[in-house]
PDB file of C-alpha atoms in Angstrom:
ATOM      1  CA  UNK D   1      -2.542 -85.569  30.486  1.00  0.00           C
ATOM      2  CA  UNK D   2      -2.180 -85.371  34.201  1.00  0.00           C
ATOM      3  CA  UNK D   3      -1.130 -82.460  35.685  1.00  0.00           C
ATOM      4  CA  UNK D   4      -3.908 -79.957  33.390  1.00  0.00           C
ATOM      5  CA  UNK D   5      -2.748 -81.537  30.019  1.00  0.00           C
ATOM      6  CA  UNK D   6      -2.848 -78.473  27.249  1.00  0.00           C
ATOM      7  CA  UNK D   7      -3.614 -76.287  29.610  1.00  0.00           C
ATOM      8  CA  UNK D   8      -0.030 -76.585  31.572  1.00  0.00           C
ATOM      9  CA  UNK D   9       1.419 -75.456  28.319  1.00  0.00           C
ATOM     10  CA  UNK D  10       2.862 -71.723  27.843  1.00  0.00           C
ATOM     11  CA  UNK D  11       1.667 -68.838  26.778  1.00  0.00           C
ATOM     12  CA  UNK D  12       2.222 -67.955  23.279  1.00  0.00           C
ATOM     13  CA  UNK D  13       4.131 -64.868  23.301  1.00  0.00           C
ATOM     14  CA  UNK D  14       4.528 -63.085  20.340  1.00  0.00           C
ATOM     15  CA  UNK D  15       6.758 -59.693  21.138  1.00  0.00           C
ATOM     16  CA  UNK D  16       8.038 -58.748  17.801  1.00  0.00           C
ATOM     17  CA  UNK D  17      11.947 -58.879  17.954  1.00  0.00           C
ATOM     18  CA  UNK D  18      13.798 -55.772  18.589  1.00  0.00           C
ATOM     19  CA  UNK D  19      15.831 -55.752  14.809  1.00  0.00           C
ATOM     20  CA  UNK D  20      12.385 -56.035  13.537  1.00  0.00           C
ATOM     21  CA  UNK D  21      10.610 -53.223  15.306  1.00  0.00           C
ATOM     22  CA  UNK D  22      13.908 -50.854  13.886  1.00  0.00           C
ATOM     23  CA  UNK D  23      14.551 -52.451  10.659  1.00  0.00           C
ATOM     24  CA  UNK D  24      11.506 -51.770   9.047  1.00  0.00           C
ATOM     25  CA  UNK D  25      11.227 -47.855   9.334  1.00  0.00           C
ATOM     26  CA  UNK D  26      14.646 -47.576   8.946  1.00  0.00           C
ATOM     27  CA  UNK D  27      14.651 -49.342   5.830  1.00  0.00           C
ATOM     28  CA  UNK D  28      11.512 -47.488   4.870  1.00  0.00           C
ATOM     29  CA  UNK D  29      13.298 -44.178   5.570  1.00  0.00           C
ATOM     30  CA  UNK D  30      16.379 -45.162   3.553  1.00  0.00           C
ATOM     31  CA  UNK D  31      13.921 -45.891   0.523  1.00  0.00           C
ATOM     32  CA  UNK D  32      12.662 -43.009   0.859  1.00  0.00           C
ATOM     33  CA  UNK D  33      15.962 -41.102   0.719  1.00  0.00           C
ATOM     34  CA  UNK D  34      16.989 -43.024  -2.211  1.00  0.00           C
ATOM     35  CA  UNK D  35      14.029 -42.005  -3.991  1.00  0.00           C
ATOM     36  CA  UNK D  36      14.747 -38.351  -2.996  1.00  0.00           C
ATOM     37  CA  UNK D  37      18.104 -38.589  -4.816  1.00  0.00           C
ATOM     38  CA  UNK D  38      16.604 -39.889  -7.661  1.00  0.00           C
ATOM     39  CA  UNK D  39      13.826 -37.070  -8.166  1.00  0.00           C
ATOM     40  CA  UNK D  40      16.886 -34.622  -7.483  1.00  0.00           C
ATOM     41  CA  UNK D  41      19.695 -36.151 -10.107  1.00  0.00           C
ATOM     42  CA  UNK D  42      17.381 -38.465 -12.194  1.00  0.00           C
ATOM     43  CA  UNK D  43      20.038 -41.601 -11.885  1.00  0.00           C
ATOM     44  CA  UNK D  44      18.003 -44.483 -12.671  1.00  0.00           C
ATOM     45  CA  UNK D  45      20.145 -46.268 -10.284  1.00  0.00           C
ATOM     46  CA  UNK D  46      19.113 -44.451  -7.338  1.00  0.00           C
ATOM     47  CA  UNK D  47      15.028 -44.993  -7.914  1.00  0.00           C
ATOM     48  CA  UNK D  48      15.981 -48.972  -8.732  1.00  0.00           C
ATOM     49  CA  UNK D  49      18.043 -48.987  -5.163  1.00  0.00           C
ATOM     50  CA  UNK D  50      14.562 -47.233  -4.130  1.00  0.00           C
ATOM     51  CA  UNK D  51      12.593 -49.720  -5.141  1.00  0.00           C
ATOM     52  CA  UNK D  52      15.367 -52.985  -3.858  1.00  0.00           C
ATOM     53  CA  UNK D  53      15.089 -51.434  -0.269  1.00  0.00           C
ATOM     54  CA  UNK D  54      11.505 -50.669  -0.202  1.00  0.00           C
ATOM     55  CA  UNK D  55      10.613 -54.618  -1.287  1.00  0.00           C
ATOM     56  CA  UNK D  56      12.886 -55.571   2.208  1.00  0.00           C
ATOM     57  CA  UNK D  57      10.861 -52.891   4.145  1.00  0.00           C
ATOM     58  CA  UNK D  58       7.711 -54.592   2.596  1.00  0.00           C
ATOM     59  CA  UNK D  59       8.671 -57.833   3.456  1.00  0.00           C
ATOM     60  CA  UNK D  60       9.546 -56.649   7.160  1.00  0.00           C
ATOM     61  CA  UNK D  61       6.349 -55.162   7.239  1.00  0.00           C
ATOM     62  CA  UNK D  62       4.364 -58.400   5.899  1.00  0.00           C
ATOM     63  CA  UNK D  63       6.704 -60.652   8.650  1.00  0.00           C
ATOM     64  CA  UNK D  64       4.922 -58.576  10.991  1.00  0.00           C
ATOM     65  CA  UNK D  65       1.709 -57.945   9.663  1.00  0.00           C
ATOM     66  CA  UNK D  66       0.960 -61.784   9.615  1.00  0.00           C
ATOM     67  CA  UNK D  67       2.851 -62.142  12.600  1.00  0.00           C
ATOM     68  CA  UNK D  68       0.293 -59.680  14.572  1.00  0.00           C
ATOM     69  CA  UNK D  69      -2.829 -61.587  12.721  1.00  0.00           C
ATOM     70  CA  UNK D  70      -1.329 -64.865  14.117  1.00  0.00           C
ATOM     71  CA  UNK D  71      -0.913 -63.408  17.541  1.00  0.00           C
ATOM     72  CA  UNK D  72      -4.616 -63.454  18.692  1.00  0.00           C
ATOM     73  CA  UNK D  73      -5.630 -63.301  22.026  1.00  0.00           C
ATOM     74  CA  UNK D  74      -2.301 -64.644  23.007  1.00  0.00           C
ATOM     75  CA  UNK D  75      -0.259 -61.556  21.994  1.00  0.00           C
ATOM     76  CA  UNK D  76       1.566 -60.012  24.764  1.00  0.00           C
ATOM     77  CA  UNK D  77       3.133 -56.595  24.823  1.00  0.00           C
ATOM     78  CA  UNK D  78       2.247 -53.451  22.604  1.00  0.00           C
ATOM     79  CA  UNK D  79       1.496 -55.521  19.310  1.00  0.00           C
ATOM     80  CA  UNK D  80      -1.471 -56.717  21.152  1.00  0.00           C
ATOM     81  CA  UNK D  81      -3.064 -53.134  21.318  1.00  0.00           C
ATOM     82  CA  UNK D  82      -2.242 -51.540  17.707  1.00  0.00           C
ATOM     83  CA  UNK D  83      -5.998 -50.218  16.104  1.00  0.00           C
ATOM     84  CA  UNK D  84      -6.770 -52.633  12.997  1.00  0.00           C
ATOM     85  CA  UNK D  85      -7.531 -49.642  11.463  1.00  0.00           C
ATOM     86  CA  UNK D  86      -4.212 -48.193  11.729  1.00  0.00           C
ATOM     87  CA  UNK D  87      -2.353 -51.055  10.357  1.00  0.00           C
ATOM     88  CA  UNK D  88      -5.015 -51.857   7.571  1.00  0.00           C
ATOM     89  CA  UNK D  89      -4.515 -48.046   6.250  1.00  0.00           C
ATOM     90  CA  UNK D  90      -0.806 -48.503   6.901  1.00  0.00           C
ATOM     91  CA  UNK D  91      -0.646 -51.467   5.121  1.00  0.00           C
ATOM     92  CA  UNK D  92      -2.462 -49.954   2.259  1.00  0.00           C
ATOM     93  CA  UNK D  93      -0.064 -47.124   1.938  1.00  0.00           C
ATOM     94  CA  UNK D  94       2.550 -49.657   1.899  1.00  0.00           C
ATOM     95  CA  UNK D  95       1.008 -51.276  -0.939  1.00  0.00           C
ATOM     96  CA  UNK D  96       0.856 -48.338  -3.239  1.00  0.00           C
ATOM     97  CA  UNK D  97       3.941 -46.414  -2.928  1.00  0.00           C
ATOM     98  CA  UNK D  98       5.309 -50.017  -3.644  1.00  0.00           C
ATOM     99  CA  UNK D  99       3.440 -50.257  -6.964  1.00  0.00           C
ATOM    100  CA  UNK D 100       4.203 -46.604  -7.590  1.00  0.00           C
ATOM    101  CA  UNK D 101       7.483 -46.971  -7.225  1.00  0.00           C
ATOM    102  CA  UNK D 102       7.864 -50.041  -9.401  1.00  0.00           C
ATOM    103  CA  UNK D 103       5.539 -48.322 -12.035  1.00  0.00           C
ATOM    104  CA  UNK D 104       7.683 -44.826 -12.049  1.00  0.00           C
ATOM    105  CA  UNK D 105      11.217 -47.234 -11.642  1.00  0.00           C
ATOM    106  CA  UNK D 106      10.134 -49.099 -14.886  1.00  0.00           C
ATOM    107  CA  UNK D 107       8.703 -46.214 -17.161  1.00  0.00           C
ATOM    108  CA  UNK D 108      12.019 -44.277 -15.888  1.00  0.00           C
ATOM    109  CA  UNK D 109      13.904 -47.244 -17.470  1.00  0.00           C
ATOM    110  CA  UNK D 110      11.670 -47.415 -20.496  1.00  0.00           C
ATOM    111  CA  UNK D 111      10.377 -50.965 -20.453  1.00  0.00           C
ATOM    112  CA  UNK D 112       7.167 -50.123 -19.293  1.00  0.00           C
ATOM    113  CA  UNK D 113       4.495 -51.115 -22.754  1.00  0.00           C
ATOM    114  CA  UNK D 114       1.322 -50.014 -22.634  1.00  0.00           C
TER     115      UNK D 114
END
């Protein structure tokens, strides 16, 4: 306690790590070609490859969206400044091309039941 106590202790900073920042789109951008080939050739293989890569790009995405809700008013860098707006409408997106996809993937494969 002497010496400032809690208030001696560091900063949290919460930069999101490099891989992360990349990985994410570029996993999103590969789903998205994927999905491509499958509209194109109709190989069921290609829209459930879709659908295996988009889950990692959603899970990237939720790493960081609960890593930028945990970041408060300690966040440091560019995280800090991203409109809740954008990433609530971003996030949303995510969220249904994710359920569209898994919808169109199973009907393609014919075990959707209604």
């Amino acid at each position: 306690m002497s010496g400032g106590g809690l208030r001696q202790q560091a900063t949290k900073v919460t930069r999101f790590p490099v891989a992360l920042i990349f990985s994410h789109p570029t996993l999103a951008v590969s789903a998205l070609a994927c999905w491509v080939g499958y509209l194109l050739t109709g190989q069921r293989a290609l829209a459930w490859a879709a659908f295996g890569v988009l889950s990692c790009a959603a899970l990237l995405g939720f790493t960081m969206f609960t890593r930028w809700i945990g970041a408060g008013r300690h966040a440091k860098g560019a995280e800090r400044r991203f409109p809740l707006l954008a990433v609530v409408l971003h996030g949303l997106a995510g969220v249904t091309t994710f359920v569209l996809v898994l919808l169109i993937t199973t009907v393609a494969q014919g075990q959707w039941i209604p």
